[in-house]
XYZ file of C-alpha atoms in Angstrom:
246
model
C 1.602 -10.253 10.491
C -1.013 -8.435 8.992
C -2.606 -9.531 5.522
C -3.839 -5.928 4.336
C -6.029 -6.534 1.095
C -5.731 -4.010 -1.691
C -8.477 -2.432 -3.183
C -7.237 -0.522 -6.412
C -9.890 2.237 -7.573
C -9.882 3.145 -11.315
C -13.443 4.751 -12.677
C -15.193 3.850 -9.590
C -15.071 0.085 -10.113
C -12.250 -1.919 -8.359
C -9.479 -3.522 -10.783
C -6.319 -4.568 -10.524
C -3.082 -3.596 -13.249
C -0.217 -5.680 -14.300
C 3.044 -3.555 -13.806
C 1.381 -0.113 -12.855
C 0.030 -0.357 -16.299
C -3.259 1.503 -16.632
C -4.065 -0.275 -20.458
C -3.766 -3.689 -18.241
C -6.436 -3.469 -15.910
C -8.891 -5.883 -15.630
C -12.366 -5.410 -13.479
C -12.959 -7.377 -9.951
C -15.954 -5.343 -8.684
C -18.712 -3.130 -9.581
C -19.049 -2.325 -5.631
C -16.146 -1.013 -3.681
C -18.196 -0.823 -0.655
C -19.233 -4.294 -1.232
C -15.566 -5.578 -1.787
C -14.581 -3.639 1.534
C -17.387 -5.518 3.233
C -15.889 -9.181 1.634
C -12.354 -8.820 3.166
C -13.536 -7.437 6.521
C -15.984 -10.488 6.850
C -12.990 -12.776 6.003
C -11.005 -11.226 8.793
C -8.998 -8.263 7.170
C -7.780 -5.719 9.739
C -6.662 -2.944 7.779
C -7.515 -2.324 4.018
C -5.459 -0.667 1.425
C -7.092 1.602 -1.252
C -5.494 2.985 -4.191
C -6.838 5.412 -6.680
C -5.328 4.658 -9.632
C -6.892 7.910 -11.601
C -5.629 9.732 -8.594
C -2.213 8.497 -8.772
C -2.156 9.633 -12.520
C -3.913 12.557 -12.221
C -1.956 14.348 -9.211
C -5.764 14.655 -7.404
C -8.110 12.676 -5.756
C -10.281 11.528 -8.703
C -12.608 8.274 -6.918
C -13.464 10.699 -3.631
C -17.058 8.936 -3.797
C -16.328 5.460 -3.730
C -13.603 5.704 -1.266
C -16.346 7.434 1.072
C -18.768 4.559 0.405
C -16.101 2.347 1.697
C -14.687 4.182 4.732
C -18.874 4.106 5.691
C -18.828 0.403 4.871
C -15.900 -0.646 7.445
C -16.650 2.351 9.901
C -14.379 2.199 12.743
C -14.259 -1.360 12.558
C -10.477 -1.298 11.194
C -8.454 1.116 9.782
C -7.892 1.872 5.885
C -5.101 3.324 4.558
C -4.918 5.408 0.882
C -2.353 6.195 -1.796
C -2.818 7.942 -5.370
C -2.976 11.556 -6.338
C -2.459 12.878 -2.438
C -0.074 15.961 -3.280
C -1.079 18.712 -0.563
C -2.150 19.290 2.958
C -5.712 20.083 2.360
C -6.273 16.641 0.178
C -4.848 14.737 3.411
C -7.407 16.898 5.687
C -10.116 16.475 3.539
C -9.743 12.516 3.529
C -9.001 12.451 7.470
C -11.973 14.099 8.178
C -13.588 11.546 6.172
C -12.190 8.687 8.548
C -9.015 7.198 6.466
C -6.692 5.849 9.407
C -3.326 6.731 7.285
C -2.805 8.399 3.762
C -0.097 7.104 1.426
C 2.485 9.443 0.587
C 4.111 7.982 -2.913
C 5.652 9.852 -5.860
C 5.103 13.553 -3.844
C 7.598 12.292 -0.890
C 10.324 11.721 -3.513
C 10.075 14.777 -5.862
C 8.278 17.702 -2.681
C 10.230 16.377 0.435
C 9.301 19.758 2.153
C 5.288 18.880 1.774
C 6.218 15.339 3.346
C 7.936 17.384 6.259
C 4.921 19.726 6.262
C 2.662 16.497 6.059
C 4.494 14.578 8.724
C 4.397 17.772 11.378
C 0.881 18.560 10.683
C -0.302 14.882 10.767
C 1.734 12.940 13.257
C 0.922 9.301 12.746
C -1.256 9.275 10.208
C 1.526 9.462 7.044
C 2.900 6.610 5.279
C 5.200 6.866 2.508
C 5.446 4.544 -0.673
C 8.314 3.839 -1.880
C 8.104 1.695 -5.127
C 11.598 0.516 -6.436
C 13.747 -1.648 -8.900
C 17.054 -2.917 -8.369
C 17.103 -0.896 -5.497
C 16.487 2.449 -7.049
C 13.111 4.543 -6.457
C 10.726 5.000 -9.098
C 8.124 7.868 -9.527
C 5.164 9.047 -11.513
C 2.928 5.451 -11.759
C 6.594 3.879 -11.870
C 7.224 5.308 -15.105
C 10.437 7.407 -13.709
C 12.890 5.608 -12.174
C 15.215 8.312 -9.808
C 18.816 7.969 -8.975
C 18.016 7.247 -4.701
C 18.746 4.987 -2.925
C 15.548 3.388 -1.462
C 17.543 2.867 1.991
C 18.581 6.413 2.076
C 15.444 7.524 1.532
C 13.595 5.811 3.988
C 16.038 7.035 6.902
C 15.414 10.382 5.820
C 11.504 9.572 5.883
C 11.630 8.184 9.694
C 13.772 11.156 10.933
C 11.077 13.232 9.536
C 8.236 11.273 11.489
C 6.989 9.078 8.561
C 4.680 5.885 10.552
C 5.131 3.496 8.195
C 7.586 2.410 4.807
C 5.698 0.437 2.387
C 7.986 -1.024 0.315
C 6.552 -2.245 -3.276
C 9.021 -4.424 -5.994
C 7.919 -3.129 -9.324
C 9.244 -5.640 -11.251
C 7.120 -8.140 -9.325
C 4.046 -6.385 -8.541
C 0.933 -7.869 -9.809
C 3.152 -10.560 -11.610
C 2.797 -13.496 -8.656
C 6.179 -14.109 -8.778
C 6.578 -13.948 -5.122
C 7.675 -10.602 -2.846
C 11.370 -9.755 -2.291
C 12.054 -10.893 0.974
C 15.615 -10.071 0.935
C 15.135 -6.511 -0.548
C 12.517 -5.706 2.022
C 14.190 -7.511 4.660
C 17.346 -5.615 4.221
C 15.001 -2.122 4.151
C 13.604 -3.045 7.469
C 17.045 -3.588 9.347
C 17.553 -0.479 8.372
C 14.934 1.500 9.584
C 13.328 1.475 13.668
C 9.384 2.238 11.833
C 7.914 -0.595 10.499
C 7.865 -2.088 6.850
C 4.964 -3.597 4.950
C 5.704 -5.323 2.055
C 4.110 -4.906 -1.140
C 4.238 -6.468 -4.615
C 4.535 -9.664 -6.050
C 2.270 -12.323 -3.258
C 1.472 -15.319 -4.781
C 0.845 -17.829 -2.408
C 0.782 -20.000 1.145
C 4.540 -20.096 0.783
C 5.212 -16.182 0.212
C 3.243 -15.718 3.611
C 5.118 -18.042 5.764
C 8.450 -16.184 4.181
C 7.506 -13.162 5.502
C 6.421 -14.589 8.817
C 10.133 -16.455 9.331
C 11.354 -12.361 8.984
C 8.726 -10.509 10.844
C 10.986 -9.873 13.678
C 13.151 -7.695 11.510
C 10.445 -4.879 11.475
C 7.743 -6.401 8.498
C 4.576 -5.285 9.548
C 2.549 -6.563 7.072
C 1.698 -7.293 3.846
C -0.341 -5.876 1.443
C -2.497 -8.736 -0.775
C -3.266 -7.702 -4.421
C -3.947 -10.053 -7.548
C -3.370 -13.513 -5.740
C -6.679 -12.862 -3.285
C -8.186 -11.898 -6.467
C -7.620 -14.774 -8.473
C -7.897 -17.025 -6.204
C -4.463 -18.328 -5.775
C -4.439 -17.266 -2.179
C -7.248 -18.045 0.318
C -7.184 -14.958 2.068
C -9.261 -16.012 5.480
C -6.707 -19.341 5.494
C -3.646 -17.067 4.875
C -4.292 -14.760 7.744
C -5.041 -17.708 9.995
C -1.570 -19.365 8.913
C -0.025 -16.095 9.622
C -1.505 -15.160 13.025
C -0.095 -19.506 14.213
C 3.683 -18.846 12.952
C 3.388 -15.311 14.651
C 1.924 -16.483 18.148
């Protein structure tokens, strides 16, 4: 089980939001370089950016500081990115600058034919988001919730050549109530490509959930507010996780 720590750009500076809400943001870092640096030293092995003015803005908006990251991990692991990624050239440009994977989110749901396009012109290096609520998938920074189903979608997504499904519980995310294990459970069953779950972490406890159900496709899982805060030792967690999974 992978522990994938999240590194949410907004302005430059890394922050994390309650609920996808851009007014609730509150600062962890000056540095994203330097923040990239922390979780690979306490054993990360695959980092998850966000640009949050991206994500908003339908472009890549914080193009310097992911660079200054992807140059602070190198090759040493690989680092994924979602916000604002809405044509081919965007997910060239950021390739070429040594992201591993780009996060296709609200553009999968609302341009399936660029997520076709995207999938056939970069075999395994496309990942959609799919953020959801009661089962339904939301758009736009979660402010639109859509009428699919998030199972139907994803199905659609692997025939099309998608590598991964991250799956993220709005209603939990950045709340530390804990991660839907049944909901992303029931997702992965579904699907041969592998799931990483998303929203909500809170603790020791949420980790060895997920590693009970790892054998029903959960890749990983991506580590927001509770690394932040402190309410989940991040080095300890990925140690627990990598016993329960040997």
């Amino acid at each position: 089980m992978q522990l994938i720590p999240a590194i949410d750009l907004k302005d430059g500076h890394c922050v994390r939001l309650k609920q996808g809400d851009m007014a609730q943001s509150t600062i962890f870092g000056e540095d994203p370089a330097a923040m990239a640096q922390t979780w690979l030293n306490k054993g990360a092995r695959r980092l998850h950016l966000v640009d949050l003015n991206g994500a908003f803005a339908g472009k890549p908006q914080n193009f310097a500081a992911i660079k200054s990251i992807l140059k602070a991990v190198g090759d040493d692991i690989p680092v994924q990115l979602g916000g604002g990624i809405r044509d081919l050239d965007t997910i060239e440009r950021y390739i070429d600058a040594g992201l591993a994977y780009v996060i296709i989110g609200t553009a999968a749901v609302k341009n399936p034919g660029f997520l076709k396009d995207a999938c056939s012109a970069f075999g395994g290096h496309i990942i959609v988001g799919l953020d959801a609520k009661d089962g339904k998938v939301a758009t736009d920074g979660w402010s639109k919730l859509t009428g699919h189903e998030v199972i139907d979608l994803a199905k659609k997504f692997e025939d099309w050549g998608v590598e991964s499904i991250i799956y993220t519980d709005i209603g939990r995310d950045g709340m530390l109530s804990g991660i839907n294990i049944e909901a992303t459970v029931k997702l992965a069953q579904a699907l041969s490509i592998p799931v990483i779950a998303s929203g909500g972490l809170s603790n020791m406890a949420d980790i060895e959930k997920l590693c009970a159900v790892e054998s029903e496709g959960i890749q990983g899982v991506i580590c927001g507010r509770a690394i932040y805060s402190g309410d989940l030792d991040f080095a300890l967690a990925q140690t627990r996780a990598d016993e329960l999974g040997a």
